[in-house]
Amino acid sequence: MQFLSYIPRRIARFSTKNLLRLTGAVEEFHALYYRQASRTWQNTFWIGTPIWKFPLDLWVYQEICTEIRPDVIIESGTYKGGSALFLAHVCDALGKGAVVSIDIESRPDRPQHPRITYIHGPSTSSLVVKEMQNIAHNASVVLVILDSDHSKDHVLREMELFAPLVTVGSYLIVEDTNLNGHPVVPEFGPGPMEAVREFLQKNHDFAVDSSREKFFLTTNPSGYLKRVR
């Protein structure tokens, strides 16, 4: 117990220089973790299904779901269905919620679960957007996670289309804002981070919730957007 009481005092004495050094260490580890994809994030599974997420972000996702208890979780970008299955199991634990996952590819081997509905088509198409509007219409709490095409223009369009579906107090989570040098893949070009910045310049209903980055390592820096009004 004496050791635990000592920790806050040590943190309080952190100088700006030490904090900058810590930030540098986090970015270096982030880059290492990302570059070693075949042994880290591309080698991560949920109940045997590939799930290309950082585990610390998944932990944050279940915390958010536990706090807001969503009726509907809309996910763009399904891949092999690992994150959809993870979110469905979180909903199982909470005793409520459904997952709607959108992807341009149809994969017959994706995991099946009573809470999961797979939608085949472009996330920004008028038909898909209309279907999402119908699904979200009667839901009290709607959470949206964007993880499809990571080009800036596509992400920004998704944000503009799906943001109105997010309920106040819930989140619009924009994944992979770490691309284009934030801090990985500097050659990527304008991507999710740039889309978030432009979106927030025009939309004041959302604010970055930096508390969701508490574990330091996240693929979504500045990407946890909470609807505040």
PDB file of C-alpha atoms in Angstrom:
ATOM      1  CA  MET A   1       0.000   0.000   0.000  1.00  0.00           C
ATOM      2  CA  GLN A   2       2.857   2.391   0.733  1.00  0.00           C
ATOM      3  CA  PHE A   3       4.203   1.728  -2.756  1.00  0.00           C
ATOM      4  CA  LEU A   4       0.821   2.511  -4.341  1.00  0.00           C
ATOM      5  CA  SER A   5       0.554   5.818  -2.498  1.00  0.00           C
ATOM      6  CA  TYR A   6       4.032   6.696  -3.778  1.00  0.00           C
ATOM      7  CA  ILE A   7       3.086   6.327  -7.447  1.00  0.00           C
ATOM      8  CA  PRO A   8       0.924   9.513  -7.744  1.00  0.00           C
ATOM      9  CA  ARG A   9       3.717  11.576  -6.170  1.00  0.00           C
ATOM     10  CA  ARG A  10       6.191  10.242  -8.727  1.00  0.00           C
ATOM     11  CA  ILE A  11       3.783  11.062 -11.571  1.00  0.00           C
ATOM     12  CA  ALA A  12       3.198  14.567 -10.211  1.00  0.00           C
ATOM     13  CA  ARG A  13       6.939  15.254 -10.344  1.00  0.00           C
ATOM     14  CA  PHE A  14       7.145  14.377 -14.057  1.00  0.00           C
ATOM     15  CA  SER A  15       8.800  17.286 -15.847  1.00  0.00           C
ATOM     16  CA  THR A  16       7.839  18.446 -19.323  1.00  0.00           C
ATOM     17  CA  LYS A  17      11.043  16.849 -20.563  1.00  0.00           C
ATOM     18  CA  ASN A  18      10.052  13.514 -19.038  1.00  0.00           C
ATOM     19  CA  LEU A  19       6.567  13.732 -20.544  1.00  0.00           C
ATOM     20  CA  LEU A  20       8.031  14.418 -23.975  1.00  0.00           C
ATOM     21  CA  ARG A  21      10.329  11.434 -23.526  1.00  0.00           C
ATOM     22  CA  LEU A  22       7.333   9.293 -22.561  1.00  0.00           C
ATOM     23  CA  THR A  23       5.422  10.455 -25.648  1.00  0.00           C
ATOM     24  CA  GLY A  24       8.397   9.555 -27.799  1.00  0.00           C
ATOM     25  CA  ALA A  25       8.592   6.101 -26.236  1.00  0.00           C
ATOM     26  CA  VAL A  26       4.885   5.527 -26.878  1.00  0.00           C
ATOM     27  CA  GLU A  27       5.234   6.541 -30.526  1.00  0.00           C
ATOM     28  CA  GLU A  28       8.288   4.307 -30.971  1.00  0.00           C
ATOM     29  CA  PHE A  29       6.442   1.331 -29.502  1.00  0.00           C
ATOM     30  CA  HIS A  30       3.377   2.187 -31.592  1.00  0.00           C
ATOM     31  CA  ALA A  31       5.512   2.158 -34.744  1.00  0.00           C
ATOM     32  CA  LEU A  32       7.183  -1.115 -33.732  1.00  0.00           C
ATOM     33  CA  TYR A  33       3.842  -2.776 -32.956  1.00  0.00           C
ATOM     34  CA  TYR A  34       2.354  -1.578 -36.242  1.00  0.00           C
ATOM     35  CA  ARG A  35       5.340  -2.584 -38.396  1.00  0.00           C
ATOM     36  CA  GLN A  36       5.376  -6.073 -36.874  1.00  0.00           C
ATOM     37  CA  ALA A  37       1.829  -6.662 -38.116  1.00  0.00           C
ATOM     38  CA  SER A  38       2.302 -10.334 -38.914  1.00  0.00           C
ATOM     39  CA  ARG A  39       3.022 -11.087 -35.251  1.00  0.00           C
ATOM     40  CA  THR A  40       0.842  -8.401 -33.617  1.00  0.00           C
ATOM     41  CA  TRP A  41      -2.381  -6.835 -34.868  1.00  0.00           C
ATOM     42  CA  GLN A  42      -2.735  -9.046 -37.952  1.00  0.00           C
ATOM     43  CA  ASN A  43      -2.143 -12.076 -35.743  1.00  0.00           C
ATOM     44  CA  THR A  44      -4.909 -11.310 -33.240  1.00  0.00           C
ATOM     45  CA  PHE A  45      -8.025 -13.453 -32.890  1.00  0.00           C
ATOM     46  CA  TRP A  46     -11.339 -13.296 -31.060  1.00  0.00           C
ATOM     47  CA  ILE A  47     -12.656 -16.811 -30.340  1.00  0.00           C
ATOM     48  CA  GLY A  48     -10.675 -18.067 -33.336  1.00  0.00           C
ATOM     49  CA  THR A  49     -11.771 -15.347 -35.782  1.00  0.00           C
ATOM     50  CA  PRO A  50      -9.181 -12.831 -37.070  1.00  0.00           C
ATOM     51  CA  ILE A  51      -9.718  -9.371 -35.604  1.00  0.00           C
ATOM     52  CA  TRP A  52      -7.409  -6.667 -36.921  1.00  0.00           C
ATOM     53  CA  LYS A  53      -7.602  -4.364 -33.902  1.00  0.00           C
ATOM     54  CA  PHE A  54      -5.265  -3.343 -31.106  1.00  0.00           C
ATOM     55  CA  PRO A  55      -6.423  -5.246 -27.992  1.00  0.00           C
ATOM     56  CA  LEU A  56      -6.341  -2.043 -25.936  1.00  0.00           C
ATOM     57  CA  ASP A  57      -8.865  -0.456 -28.303  1.00  0.00           C
ATOM     58  CA  LEU A  58     -11.103  -3.504 -27.957  1.00  0.00           C
ATOM     59  CA  TRP A  59     -10.983  -3.061 -24.185  1.00  0.00           C
ATOM     60  CA  VAL A  60     -12.050   0.555 -24.611  1.00  0.00           C
ATOM     61  CA  TYR A  61     -14.874  -0.540 -26.933  1.00  0.00           C
ATOM     62  CA  GLN A  62     -16.322  -2.826 -24.277  1.00  0.00           C
ATOM     63  CA  GLU A  63     -16.037  -0.036 -21.696  1.00  0.00           C
ATOM     64  CA  ILE A  64     -17.929   2.338 -23.992  1.00  0.00           C
ATOM     65  CA  CYS A  65     -20.606  -0.279 -24.683  1.00  0.00           C
ATOM     66  CA  THR A  66     -20.997  -0.984 -20.972  1.00  0.00           C
ATOM     67  CA  GLU A  67     -21.404   2.718 -20.231  1.00  0.00           C
ATOM     68  CA  ILE A  68     -23.799   3.693 -23.030  1.00  0.00           C
ATOM     69  CA  ARG A  69     -25.492   0.289 -23.573  1.00  0.00           C
ATOM     70  CA  PRO A  70     -26.170   0.692 -27.311  1.00  0.00           C
ATOM     71  CA  ASP A  71     -29.283  -0.678 -28.965  1.00  0.00           C
ATOM     72  CA  VAL A  72     -27.498  -0.674 -32.331  1.00  0.00           C
ATOM     73  CA  ILE A  73     -23.814  -0.719 -33.264  1.00  0.00           C
ATOM     74  CA  ILE A  74     -23.176   0.179 -36.906  1.00  0.00           C
ATOM     75  CA  GLU A  75     -19.777  -0.887 -38.220  1.00  0.00           C
ATOM     76  CA  SER A  76     -18.423  -0.051 -41.672  1.00  0.00           C
ATOM     77  CA  GLY A  77     -15.676  -2.438 -42.739  1.00  0.00           C
ATOM     78  CA  THR A  78     -16.276  -6.067 -41.775  1.00  0.00           C
ATOM     79  CA  TYR A  79     -13.294  -7.969 -43.224  1.00  0.00           C
ATOM     80  CA  LYS A  80     -13.532 -11.458 -41.645  1.00  0.00           C
ATOM     81  CA  GLY A  81     -16.046 -10.464 -38.972  1.00  0.00           C
ATOM     82  CA  GLY A  82     -13.870 -10.611 -35.866  1.00  0.00           C
ATOM     83  CA  SER A  83     -14.861  -7.213 -34.522  1.00  0.00           C
ATOM     84  CA  ALA A  84     -18.535  -7.829 -35.290  1.00  0.00           C
ATOM     85  CA  LEU A  85     -18.361 -11.058 -33.290  1.00  0.00           C
ATOM     86  CA  PHE A  86     -16.501  -9.346 -30.450  1.00  0.00           C
ATOM     87  CA  LEU A  87     -19.134  -6.615 -30.251  1.00  0.00           C
ATOM     88  CA  ALA A  88     -21.937  -9.188 -30.424  1.00  0.00           C
ATOM     89  CA  HIS A  89     -20.427 -11.018 -27.448  1.00  0.00           C
ATOM     90  CA  VAL A  90     -20.195  -7.746 -25.528  1.00  0.00           C
ATOM     91  CA  CYS A  91     -23.890  -7.222 -26.298  1.00  0.00           C
ATOM     92  CA  ASP A  92     -24.550 -10.765 -25.036  1.00  0.00           C
ATOM     93  CA  ALA A  93     -22.884  -9.884 -21.756  1.00  0.00           C
ATOM     94  CA  LEU A  94     -24.956  -6.699 -21.496  1.00  0.00           C
ATOM     95  CA  GLY A  95     -28.165  -8.473 -22.451  1.00  0.00           C
ATOM     96  CA  LYS A  96     -29.019  -6.019 -25.246  1.00  0.00           C
ATOM     97  CA  GLY A  97     -27.829  -4.624 -28.554  1.00  0.00           C
ATOM     98  CA  ALA A  98     -27.411  -5.581 -32.202  1.00  0.00           C
ATOM     99  CA  VAL A  99     -24.481  -5.253 -34.599  1.00  0.00           C
ATOM    100  CA  VAL A 100     -24.876  -4.191 -38.228  1.00  0.00           C
ATOM    101  CA  SER A 101     -21.661  -4.615 -40.219  1.00  0.00           C
ATOM    102  CA  ILE A 102     -21.224  -3.190 -43.729  1.00  0.00           C
ATOM    103  CA  ASP A 103     -18.675  -4.302 -46.312  1.00  0.00           C
ATOM    104  CA  ILE A 104     -18.279  -4.215 -50.083  1.00  0.00           C
ATOM    105  CA  GLU A 105     -17.070  -7.842 -50.037  1.00  0.00           C
ATOM    106  CA  SER A 106     -19.229 -10.828 -49.248  1.00  0.00           C
ATOM    107  CA  ARG A 107     -17.454 -13.612 -47.332  1.00  0.00           C
ATOM    108  CA  PRO A 108     -19.475 -16.765 -46.651  1.00  0.00           C
ATOM    109  CA  ASP A 109     -17.141 -17.856 -43.839  1.00  0.00           C
ATOM    110  CA  ARG A 110     -17.847 -14.910 -41.557  1.00  0.00           C
ATOM    111  CA  PRO A 111     -19.023 -15.869 -38.065  1.00  0.00           C
ATOM    112  CA  GLN A 112     -22.751 -16.121 -37.573  1.00  0.00           C
ATOM    113  CA  HIS A 113     -24.469 -14.794 -34.474  1.00  0.00           C
ATOM    114  CA  PRO A 114     -28.093 -13.866 -33.713  1.00  0.00           C
ATOM    115  CA  ARG A 115     -27.092 -10.273 -32.954  1.00  0.00           C
ATOM    116  CA  ILE A 116     -25.099  -9.738 -36.184  1.00  0.00           C
ATOM    117  CA  THR A 117     -26.520  -8.569 -39.511  1.00  0.00           C
ATOM    118  CA  TYR A 118     -24.120  -8.330 -42.453  1.00  0.00           C
ATOM    119  CA  ILE A 119     -24.830  -5.733 -45.132  1.00  0.00           C
ATOM    120  CA  HIS A 120     -23.186  -6.132 -48.553  1.00  0.00           C
ATOM    121  CA  GLY A 121     -22.511  -2.869 -50.379  1.00  0.00           C
ATOM    122  CA  PRO A 122     -20.614   0.447 -50.315  1.00  0.00           C
ATOM    123  CA  SER A 123     -21.076   2.189 -46.981  1.00  0.00           C
ATOM    124  CA  THR A 124     -21.753   5.534 -48.672  1.00  0.00           C
ATOM    125  CA  SER A 125     -24.312   4.289 -51.181  1.00  0.00           C
ATOM    126  CA  SER A 126     -27.791   5.756 -50.894  1.00  0.00           C
ATOM    127  CA  LEU A 127     -29.348   2.300 -50.439  1.00  0.00           C
ATOM    128  CA  VAL A 128     -27.051   1.339 -47.564  1.00  0.00           C
ATOM    129  CA  VAL A 129     -27.398   4.721 -45.868  1.00  0.00           C
ATOM    130  CA  LYS A 130     -31.168   4.544 -46.122  1.00  0.00           C
ATOM    131  CA  GLU A 131     -31.140   1.064 -44.595  1.00  0.00           C
ATOM    132  CA  MET A 132     -28.967   2.319 -41.710  1.00  0.00           C
ATOM    133  CA  GLN A 133     -31.343   5.218 -41.164  1.00  0.00           C
ATOM    134  CA  ASN A 134     -34.267   2.804 -40.944  1.00  0.00           C
ATOM    135  CA  ILE A 135     -32.397   0.553 -38.492  1.00  0.00           C
ATOM    136  CA  ALA A 136     -31.327   3.460 -36.289  1.00  0.00           C
ATOM    137  CA  HIS A 137     -34.715   5.201 -36.385  1.00  0.00           C
ATOM    138  CA  ASN A 138     -36.256   3.415 -33.396  1.00  0.00           C
ATOM    139  CA  ALA A 139     -33.044   2.916 -31.413  1.00  0.00           C
ATOM    140  CA  SER A 140     -32.485   4.909 -28.236  1.00  0.00           C
ATOM    141  CA  VAL A 141     -28.689   4.567 -28.355  1.00  0.00           C
ATOM    142  CA  VAL A 142     -26.681   4.219 -31.587  1.00  0.00           C
ATOM    143  CA  LEU A 143     -22.902   3.718 -31.763  1.00  0.00           C
ATOM    144  CA  VAL A 144     -21.027   4.011 -35.086  1.00  0.00           C
ATOM    145  CA  ILE A 145     -17.554   2.630 -35.879  1.00  0.00           C
ATOM    146  CA  LEU A 146     -15.889   3.530 -39.196  1.00  0.00           C
ATOM    147  CA  ASP A 147     -13.220   1.136 -40.489  1.00  0.00           C
ATOM    148  CA  SER A 148     -13.551   0.782 -44.251  1.00  0.00           C
ATOM    149  CA  ASP A 149     -11.705   2.723 -46.974  1.00  0.00           C
ATOM    150  CA  HIS A 150      -9.204   4.954 -45.134  1.00  0.00           C
ATOM    151  CA  SER A 151      -8.796   7.693 -47.744  1.00  0.00           C
ATOM    152  CA  LYS A 152      -9.678  11.133 -46.401  1.00  0.00           C
ATOM    153  CA  ASP A 153     -12.524  11.828 -48.829  1.00  0.00           C
ATOM    154  CA  HIS A 154     -14.210   8.499 -48.160  1.00  0.00           C
ATOM    155  CA  VAL A 155     -13.905   8.756 -44.379  1.00  0.00           C
ATOM    156  CA  LEU A 156     -15.183  12.326 -44.412  1.00  0.00           C
ATOM    157  CA  ARG A 157     -18.173  11.287 -46.514  1.00  0.00           C
ATOM    158  CA  GLU A 158     -18.920   8.418 -44.128  1.00  0.00           C
ATOM    159  CA  MET A 159     -18.721  10.806 -41.177  1.00  0.00           C
ATOM    160  CA  GLU A 160     -21.123  13.238 -42.806  1.00  0.00           C
ATOM    161  CA  LEU A 161     -23.606  10.457 -43.595  1.00  0.00           C
ATOM    162  CA  PHE A 162     -23.431   8.476 -40.353  1.00  0.00           C
ATOM    163  CA  ALA A 163     -22.891  11.213 -37.764  1.00  0.00           C
ATOM    164  CA  PRO A 164     -26.617  12.132 -37.703  1.00  0.00           C
ATOM    165  CA  LEU A 165     -27.402   8.538 -36.661  1.00  0.00           C
ATOM    166  CA  VAL A 166     -25.252   8.757 -33.516  1.00  0.00           C
ATOM    167  CA  THR A 167     -27.278   9.590 -30.425  1.00  0.00           C
ATOM    168  CA  VAL A 168     -26.235  12.229 -27.907  1.00  0.00           C
ATOM    169  CA  GLY A 169     -23.812  10.749 -25.383  1.00  0.00           C
ATOM    170  CA  SER A 170     -22.759   7.989 -27.770  1.00  0.00           C
ATOM    171  CA  TYR A 171     -19.761   7.844 -30.094  1.00  0.00           C
ATOM    172  CA  LEU A 172     -18.666   8.093 -33.690  1.00  0.00           C
ATOM    173  CA  ILE A 173     -15.387   6.132 -33.642  1.00  0.00           C
ATOM    174  CA  VAL A 174     -13.068   6.772 -36.583  1.00  0.00           C
ATOM    175  CA  GLU A 175     -10.463   4.034 -36.804  1.00  0.00           C
ATOM    176  CA  ASP A 176      -6.890   4.173 -38.107  1.00  0.00           C
ATOM    177  CA  THR A 177      -6.370   7.877 -37.530  1.00  0.00           C
ATOM    178  CA  ASN A 178      -2.796   6.797 -36.771  1.00  0.00           C
ATOM    179  CA  LEU A 179      -2.064   6.627 -40.517  1.00  0.00           C
ATOM    180  CA  ASN A 180      -0.227   9.292 -42.503  1.00  0.00           C
ATOM    181  CA  GLY A 181       2.401   9.828 -39.819  1.00  0.00           C
ATOM    182  CA  HIS A 182       0.127   9.942 -36.756  1.00  0.00           C
ATOM    183  CA  PRO A 183       2.503   8.224 -36.024  1.00  0.00           C
ATOM    184  CA  VAL A 184       2.678   5.390 -38.624  1.00  0.00           C
ATOM    185  CA  VAL A 185       2.824   5.062 -42.445  1.00  0.00           C
ATOM    186  CA  PRO A 186       3.821   8.694 -43.148  1.00  0.00           C
ATOM    187  CA  GLU A 187       3.616   8.052 -46.889  1.00  0.00           C
ATOM    188  CA  PHE A 188      -0.086   7.100 -46.721  1.00  0.00           C
ATOM    189  CA  GLY A 189      -1.415  10.516 -47.676  1.00  0.00           C
ATOM    190  CA  PRO A 190      -4.485  12.300 -46.267  1.00  0.00           C
ATOM    191  CA  GLY A 191      -6.568   9.790 -44.363  1.00  0.00           C
ATOM    192  CA  PRO A 192      -8.811   9.375 -41.317  1.00  0.00           C
ATOM    193  CA  MET A 193      -7.003  11.937 -39.121  1.00  0.00           C
ATOM    194  CA  GLU A 194      -7.325  14.622 -41.769  1.00  0.00           C
ATOM    195  CA  ALA A 195     -10.989  13.711 -42.247  1.00  0.00           C
ATOM    196  CA  VAL A 196     -11.614  14.050 -38.497  1.00  0.00           C
ATOM    197  CA  ARG A 197      -9.963  17.459 -38.377  1.00  0.00           C
ATOM    198  CA  GLU A 198     -12.005  18.784 -41.291  1.00  0.00           C
ATOM    199  CA  PHE A 199     -15.213  17.286 -39.924  1.00  0.00           C
ATOM    200  CA  LEU A 200     -14.743  18.900 -36.512  1.00  0.00           C
ATOM    201  CA  GLN A 201     -14.139  22.302 -38.080  1.00  0.00           C
ATOM    202  CA  LYS A 202     -17.685  22.225 -39.449  1.00  0.00           C
ATOM    203  CA  ASN A 203     -19.528  20.008 -36.961  1.00  0.00           C
ATOM    204  CA  HIS A 204     -19.682  21.111 -33.341  1.00  0.00           C
ATOM    205  CA  ASP A 205     -22.028  18.346 -32.200  1.00  0.00           C
ATOM    206  CA  PHE A 206     -19.005  16.115 -31.607  1.00  0.00           C
ATOM    207  CA  ALA A 207     -15.847  16.452 -29.526  1.00  0.00           C
ATOM    208  CA  VAL A 208     -12.731  14.325 -29.211  1.00  0.00           C
ATOM    209  CA  ASP A 209     -12.868  12.243 -26.024  1.00  0.00           C
ATOM    210  CA  SER A 210      -9.175  11.862 -25.217  1.00  0.00           C
ATOM    211  CA  SER A 211     -10.009   9.869 -22.083  1.00  0.00           C
ATOM    212  CA  ARG A 212     -10.559   6.880 -24.406  1.00  0.00           C
ATOM    213  CA  GLU A 213      -6.841   6.988 -25.235  1.00  0.00           C
ATOM    214  CA  LYS A 214      -5.866   6.277 -21.625  1.00  0.00           C
ATOM    215  CA  PHE A 215      -3.797   3.198 -22.515  1.00  0.00           C
ATOM    216  CA  PHE A 216      -1.542   5.335 -24.782  1.00  0.00           C
ATOM    217  CA  LEU A 217      -1.454   2.722 -27.581  1.00  0.00           C
ATOM    218  CA  THR A 218      -4.417   3.198 -29.927  1.00  0.00           C
ATOM    219  CA  THR A 219      -5.006   3.067 -33.661  1.00  0.00           C
ATOM    220  CA  ASN A 220      -7.589   5.820 -33.166  1.00  0.00           C
ATOM    221  CA  PRO A 221      -5.835   8.936 -31.805  1.00  0.00           C
ATOM    222  CA  SER A 222      -8.385  11.779 -31.811  1.00  0.00           C
ATOM    223  CA  GLY A 223     -10.783   9.247 -33.307  1.00  0.00           C
ATOM    224  CA  TYR A 224     -13.093   8.698 -30.315  1.00  0.00           C
ATOM    225  CA  LEU A 225     -15.689  11.364 -31.084  1.00  0.00           C
ATOM    226  CA  LYS A 226     -18.430  11.783 -28.513  1.00  0.00           C
ATOM    227  CA  ARG A 227     -21.699  13.386 -29.512  1.00  0.00           C
ATOM    228  CA  VAL A 228     -22.164  16.206 -27.031  1.00  0.00           C
ATOM    229  CA  ARG A 229     -25.311  17.833 -28.393  1.00  0.00           C
TER     230      ARG A 229
END
